[in-house]
């Protein structure tokens, strides 16, 4: 058993390290192929690094030539400390790895101007970056910046990562308008919105779903679900089917979208003929277990 646990942990480490590398490639493509040519600002710390680079090149061109890659790493340093204290050491290590990979790839990958159309650059840059960020979060690592703040605040507020990011990015939108002109503020706002939505589509742990199960095998269903998922279940006895008037039991639980496949497998194993109804995007009051990153 100990050997299996070591193998599983090693597999998780390799998967997270690979995800950090993949994220670095994706964010560098978004930055060098779309955002920079289209004069689009990203969200969060990446957008702030872009802003400081633009201002440095405009007003300090003769004395200081900051790069987005360098500023991205430097701005994340205090957030690494926050993650180390508030979230976890292993999480912080892979977050640092993701930020280092992204900084190196942004600096190393040669820029290719596919188009300068700001709408296309905003949409495709945001979609690529949002997918990379969501993939990283889904695999238990962060991309730094507002992800760390978002994960910390989500424990207290229950808000989704994308929603929290949107709240921090009003300043970035104003900066885009001041530096490049107000049309680019709207293009950047479009990109930030798409980035948040794609991130939430990929990172599904924070999306809650209410499940109602009507079954005549309640014990089998409960045992099978709870062997797979750390979820409480409420039992309602004495239900009656209207067609055959046979006795049924109704089970209620709440899961995350991330756990939907496990629920489906549990139902197929325990009672494939049960009636299952799932309501999405429910609001939870009270304790809802979420695994640590």
Short mmCIF file of C-alpha atoms in Angstrom, two decimals:
data_model
loop_
_atom_site.label_atom_id
_atom_site.label_comp_id
_atom_site.label_asym_id
_atom_site.label_seq_id
_atom_site.Cartn_x
_atom_site.Cartn_y
_atom_site.Cartn_z
CA UNK A 1 0.00 0.00 0.00
CA UNK A 2 2.84 2.40 0.88
CA UNK A 3 4.49 1.68 -2.45
CA UNK A 4 1.26 2.44 -4.31
CA UNK A 5 0.91 5.73 -2.45
CA UNK A 6 4.47 6.70 -3.38
CA UNK A 7 3.83 5.87 -7.03
CA UNK A 8 0.59 7.88 -6.99
CA UNK A 9 2.29 10.89 -5.40
CA UNK A 10 5.10 10.68 -7.94
CA UNK A 11 2.53 10.59 -10.72
CA UNK A 12 0.79 13.68 -9.29
CA UNK A 13 4.08 15.58 -9.09
CA UNK A 14 4.95 14.74 -12.70
CA UNK A 15 1.44 15.72 -13.84
CA UNK A 16 1.61 19.05 -12.02
CA UNK A 17 5.09 19.82 -13.32
CA UNK A 18 3.95 19.00 -16.85
CA UNK A 19 0.90 21.21 -16.40
CA UNK A 20 3.11 24.09 -15.27
CA UNK A 21 5.19 23.70 -18.43
CA UNK A 22 2.09 23.53 -20.65
CA UNK A 23 0.70 26.64 -18.99
CA UNK A 24 3.97 28.46 -19.68
CA UNK A 25 3.67 27.62 -23.38
CA UNK A 26 0.01 28.69 -23.56
CA UNK A 27 0.46 32.03 -21.81
CA UNK A 28 3.50 32.82 -23.95
CA UNK A 29 1.46 32.13 -27.11
CA UNK A 30 -1.34 34.36 -25.82
CA UNK A 31 1.13 37.13 -24.96
CA UNK A 32 3.46 37.04 -27.98
CA UNK A 33 1.01 36.04 -30.72
CA UNK A 34 -2.09 37.98 -29.70
CA UNK A 35 -1.95 40.42 -26.77
CA UNK A 36 1.25 42.29 -27.65
CA UNK A 37 0.49 42.68 -31.39
CA UNK A 38 -3.12 43.66 -30.66
CA UNK A 39 -2.24 46.05 -27.79
CA UNK A 40 -4.45 44.07 -25.43
CA UNK A 41 -3.95 43.91 -21.69
CA UNK A 42 -4.44 40.67 -19.82
CA UNK A 43 -6.07 40.30 -16.44
CA UNK A 44 -4.46 40.49 -13.03
CA UNK A 45 -0.73 40.52 -12.40
CA UNK A 46 0.06 39.68 -16.02
CA UNK A 47 -1.89 42.76 -17.12
CA UNK A 48 -0.10 44.86 -14.49
CA UNK A 49 3.26 43.60 -15.78
CA UNK A 50 2.19 44.60 -19.31
CA UNK A 51 1.14 48.04 -18.08
CA UNK A 52 4.42 48.69 -16.26
CA UNK A 53 6.34 47.52 -19.33
CA UNK A 54 4.38 49.90 -21.57
CA UNK A 55 4.92 52.84 -19.19
CA UNK A 56 8.61 52.00 -18.80
CA UNK A 57 9.16 51.83 -22.54
CA UNK A 58 7.28 55.09 -23.01
CA UNK A 59 8.75 57.23 -20.23
CA UNK A 60 12.00 55.47 -19.23
CA UNK A 61 13.16 54.18 -22.59
CA UNK A 62 16.66 55.64 -22.21
CA UNK A 63 17.30 54.38 -18.69
CA UNK A 64 15.18 51.30 -18.05
CA UNK A 65 13.89 48.58 -20.35
CA UNK A 66 11.62 46.35 -18.29
CA UNK A 67 10.27 43.15 -19.80
CA UNK A 68 6.89 41.56 -19.13
CA UNK A 69 8.61 38.28 -18.22
CA UNK A 70 10.82 39.85 -15.54
CA UNK A 71 8.07 42.01 -14.04
CA UNK A 72 5.68 39.06 -14.00
CA UNK A 73 8.08 37.14 -11.78
CA UNK A 74 8.94 40.09 -9.50
CA UNK A 75 5.30 41.08 -8.94
CA UNK A 76 4.48 37.53 -7.91
CA UNK A 77 7.13 37.31 -5.19
CA UNK A 78 4.96 38.72 -2.35
CA UNK A 79 2.07 36.51 -3.48
CA UNK A 80 4.30 33.45 -3.17
CA UNK A 81 4.70 34.35 0.50
CA UNK A 82 0.90 34.63 0.88
CA UNK A 83 0.40 31.24 -0.78
CA UNK A 84 3.07 29.63 1.43
CA UNK A 85 1.32 30.86 4.58
CA UNK A 86 -2.36 30.59 3.61
CA UNK A 87 -2.67 27.76 1.09
CA UNK A 88 0.14 25.23 1.32
CA UNK A 89 3.82 24.55 0.69
CA UNK A 90 3.35 22.04 -2.11
CA UNK A 91 0.84 24.33 -3.84
CA UNK A 92 3.32 27.23 -3.58
CA UNK A 93 6.18 25.18 -5.02
CA UNK A 94 4.22 24.31 -8.16
CA UNK A 95 2.92 27.88 -8.40
CA UNK A 96 6.50 29.15 -8.45
CA UNK A 97 7.30 26.54 -11.09
CA UNK A 98 4.34 27.71 -13.24
CA UNK A 99 5.36 31.37 -12.95
CA UNK A 100 9.00 30.59 -13.74
CA UNK A 101 7.97 28.52 -16.79
CA UNK A 102 5.66 31.26 -18.05
CA UNK A 103 8.30 33.98 -17.55
CA UNK A 104 10.94 31.94 -19.37
CA UNK A 105 8.61 31.01 -22.23
CA UNK A 106 7.37 34.60 -22.68
CA UNK A 107 10.99 35.75 -22.90
CA UNK A 108 12.16 32.86 -25.10
CA UNK A 109 9.29 32.41 -27.56
CA UNK A 110 9.72 34.66 -30.57
CA UNK A 111 6.75 36.92 -31.21
CA UNK A 112 4.73 36.11 -34.32
CA UNK A 113 2.24 38.70 -35.53
CA UNK A 114 -0.64 36.64 -36.89
CA UNK A 115 -2.95 39.65 -36.89
CA UNK A 116 -3.17 43.09 -35.31
CA UNK A 117 -6.96 43.09 -35.23
CA UNK A 118 -7.64 43.94 -31.57
CA UNK A 119 -10.92 42.00 -31.37
CA UNK A 120 -9.36 38.79 -32.70
CA UNK A 121 -6.32 39.25 -30.47
CA UNK A 122 -8.50 39.86 -27.42
CA UNK A 123 -10.70 36.81 -28.02
CA UNK A 124 -8.05 34.25 -28.94
CA UNK A 125 -5.46 35.47 -26.44
CA UNK A 126 -8.01 35.32 -23.63
CA UNK A 127 -9.32 31.91 -24.65
CA UNK A 128 -5.83 30.39 -24.76
CA UNK A 129 -4.76 31.94 -21.47
CA UNK A 130 -8.07 31.11 -19.76
CA UNK A 131 -7.76 27.49 -20.81
CA UNK A 132 -4.18 27.31 -19.52
CA UNK A 133 -5.08 28.93 -16.21
CA UNK A 134 -8.13 26.71 -15.69
CA UNK A 135 -6.07 23.62 -16.55
CA UNK A 136 -3.44 24.60 -14.00
CA UNK A 137 -6.02 25.17 -11.26
CA UNK A 138 -7.77 21.91 -12.12
CA UNK A 139 -4.49 20.06 -11.58
CA UNK A 140 -3.89 21.64 -8.19
CA UNK A 141 -1.47 24.43 -9.07
CA UNK A 142 -1.83 28.15 -9.48
CA UNK A 143 -0.50 30.49 -12.15
CA UNK A 144 0.32 33.07 -9.51
CA UNK A 145 -1.07 36.55 -9.24
CA UNK A 146 -4.79 36.91 -8.62
CA UNK A 147 -5.24 33.13 -8.65
CA UNK A 148 -3.64 33.07 -5.21
CA UNK A 149 -5.84 35.90 -3.97
CA UNK A 150 -8.85 34.26 -5.60
CA UNK A 151 -8.26 30.89 -3.95
CA UNK A 152 -7.74 32.59 -0.57
CA UNK A 153 -10.88 34.72 -0.87
CA UNK A 154 -13.00 31.88 -2.27
CA UNK A 155 -12.58 30.00 1.01
CA UNK A 156 -14.21 32.97 2.76
CA UNK A 157 -16.75 34.22 0.18
CA UNK A 158 -17.60 31.22 -2.02
CA UNK A 159 -17.18 33.35 -5.16
CA UNK A 160 -15.79 31.72 -8.29
CA UNK A 161 -12.23 32.35 -9.40
CA UNK A 162 -13.34 34.13 -12.57
CA UNK A 163 -15.73 36.43 -10.70
CA UNK A 164 -13.07 37.44 -8.20
CA UNK A 165 -10.64 38.16 -11.05
CA UNK A 166 -13.17 40.43 -12.73
CA UNK A 167 -13.43 42.52 -9.56
CA UNK A 168 -9.68 43.22 -9.61
CA UNK A 169 -9.39 44.13 -13.27
CA UNK A 170 -11.25 47.43 -13.55
CA UNK A 171 -7.93 49.22 -13.07
CA UNK A 172 -6.35 47.27 -15.93
CA UNK A 173 -9.19 48.31 -18.26
CA UNK A 174 -8.75 51.98 -17.35
CA UNK A 175 -5.00 51.67 -17.91
CA UNK A 176 -5.53 50.19 -21.38
CA UNK A 177 -7.69 53.19 -22.28
CA UNK A 178 -5.16 55.67 -20.92
CA UNK A 179 -2.17 54.10 -22.68
CA UNK A 180 -3.59 52.89 -26.02
CA UNK A 181 -6.89 54.74 -26.36
CA UNK A 182 -10.37 54.00 -25.05
CA UNK A 183 -11.34 51.51 -27.79
CA UNK A 184 -8.51 49.30 -26.49
CA UNK A 185 -9.98 49.52 -23.01
CA UNK A 186 -13.13 47.88 -24.33
CA UNK A 187 -11.10 45.27 -26.24
CA UNK A 188 -9.16 44.47 -23.08
CA UNK A 189 -12.41 44.27 -21.11
CA UNK A 190 -13.73 41.78 -23.67
CA UNK A 191 -10.58 39.71 -23.31
CA UNK A 192 -10.72 39.76 -19.50
CA UNK A 193 -14.35 38.64 -19.56
CA UNK A 194 -13.64 35.76 -21.97
CA UNK A 195 -10.58 34.75 -19.95
CA UNK A 196 -12.72 34.49 -16.79
CA UNK A 197 -15.50 32.51 -18.48
CA UNK A 198 -13.11 30.02 -20.11
CA UNK A 199 -11.26 29.64 -16.80
CA UNK A 200 -14.50 28.81 -15.01
CA UNK A 201 -15.47 26.35 -17.76
CA UNK A 202 -12.22 24.41 -17.31
CA UNK A 203 -11.79 24.76 -13.55
CA UNK A 204 -15.04 23.23 -12.32
CA UNK A 205 -14.39 22.51 -8.65
CA UNK A 206 -16.19 25.68 -7.53
CA UNK A 207 -19.36 25.00 -9.57
CA UNK A 208 -21.98 23.46 -7.28
CA UNK A 209 -24.72 21.10 -8.46
CA UNK A 210 -27.72 19.88 -6.47
CA UNK A 211 -28.55 16.21 -7.05
CA UNK A 212 -31.91 14.56 -6.39
CA UNK A 213 -32.04 10.76 -6.69
CA UNK A 214 -35.25 8.73 -6.63
CA UNK A 215 -34.43 5.09 -6.00
CA UNK A 216 -35.70 1.87 -4.44
CA UNK A 217 -32.13 0.87 -3.50
CA UNK A 218 -31.16 3.71 -1.15
CA UNK A 219 -28.58 1.83 0.91
CA UNK A 220 -26.70 0.59 -2.14
CA UNK A 221 -26.73 4.06 -3.72
CA UNK A 222 -25.57 5.81 -0.53
CA UNK A 223 -22.73 3.36 0.07
CA UNK A 224 -21.54 3.59 -3.51
CA UNK A 225 -21.63 7.40 -3.67
CA UNK A 226 -19.92 7.91 -0.33
CA UNK A 227 -17.20 5.41 -1.20
CA UNK A 228 -16.30 7.66 -4.15
CA UNK A 229 -17.20 11.17 -2.95
CA UNK A 230 -16.81 12.98 0.41
CA UNK A 231 -20.43 14.16 0.37
CA UNK A 232 -23.26 14.07 2.89
CA UNK A 233 -26.64 12.77 1.73
CA UNK A 234 -30.12 13.64 3.03
CA UNK A 235 -32.65 10.78 2.98
CA UNK A 236 -36.40 11.32 2.48
CA UNK A 237 -38.37 8.13 3.18
CA UNK A 238 -41.93 7.31 2.17
CA UNK A 239 -41.99 8.67 -1.38
CA UNK A 240 -44.42 7.02 -3.79
CA UNK A 241 -44.22 6.60 -7.55
CA UNK A 242 -47.34 8.00 -9.26
CA UNK A 243 -47.41 5.40 -12.06
CA UNK A 244 -47.07 2.12 -10.17
CA UNK A 245 -47.55 3.46 -6.63
CA UNK A 246 -44.43 1.63 -5.47
CA UNK A 247 -42.38 2.87 -2.54
CA UNK A 248 -39.35 5.03 -3.30
CA UNK A 249 -36.68 6.89 -1.36
CA UNK A 250 -35.47 10.35 -2.32
CA UNK A 251 -31.81 11.26 -1.75
CA UNK A 252 -30.45 14.81 -1.83
CA UNK A 253 -26.81 15.84 -2.07
CA UNK A 254 -24.63 18.61 -3.52
CA UNK A 255 -21.52 17.95 -5.58
CA UNK A 256 -19.13 19.99 -7.69
CA UNK A 257 -19.20 19.74 -11.47
CA UNK A 258 -15.74 18.22 -11.20
CA UNK A 259 -17.29 15.24 -9.40
CA UNK A 260 -20.11 14.61 -11.88
CA UNK A 261 -18.35 11.74 -13.62
CA UNK A 262 -17.81 9.98 -10.27
CA UNK A 263 -21.49 10.38 -9.43
CA UNK A 264 -22.49 8.91 -12.78
CA UNK A 265 -20.20 5.92 -12.26
CA UNK A 266 -21.61 5.38 -8.76
CA UNK A 267 -25.20 5.42 -10.04
CA UNK A 268 -24.44 2.99 -12.86
CA UNK A 269 -22.89 0.62 -10.34
CA UNK A 270 -25.53 0.87 -7.59
CA UNK A 271 -28.85 1.54 -9.37
CA UNK A 272 -28.77 2.22 -13.11
CA UNK A 273 -32.58 2.54 -13.20
CA UNK A 274 -32.76 5.31 -10.59
CA UNK A 275 -34.16 8.70 -11.56
CA UNK A 276 -31.49 11.39 -11.14
CA UNK A 277 -32.14 15.13 -11.45
CA UNK A 278 -29.25 17.64 -11.39
CA UNK A 279 -29.67 21.40 -10.92
CA UNK A 280 -26.64 23.53 -11.78
CA UNK A 281 -25.17 26.69 -10.22
CA UNK A 282 -26.81 26.35 -6.82
CA UNK A 283 -25.83 28.63 -3.95
CA UNK A 284 -24.61 26.93 -0.79
CA UNK A 285 -25.07 28.19 2.75
CA UNK A 286 -23.20 26.15 5.32
CA UNK A 287 -20.25 23.83 5.14
CA UNK A 288 -19.31 22.32 1.79
CA UNK A 289 -16.15 20.25 1.76
CA UNK A 290 -13.56 21.28 -0.82
CA UNK A 291 -10.22 19.45 -1.09
CA UNK A 292 -7.11 21.49 -0.48
CA UNK A 293 -5.06 22.38 -3.59
#
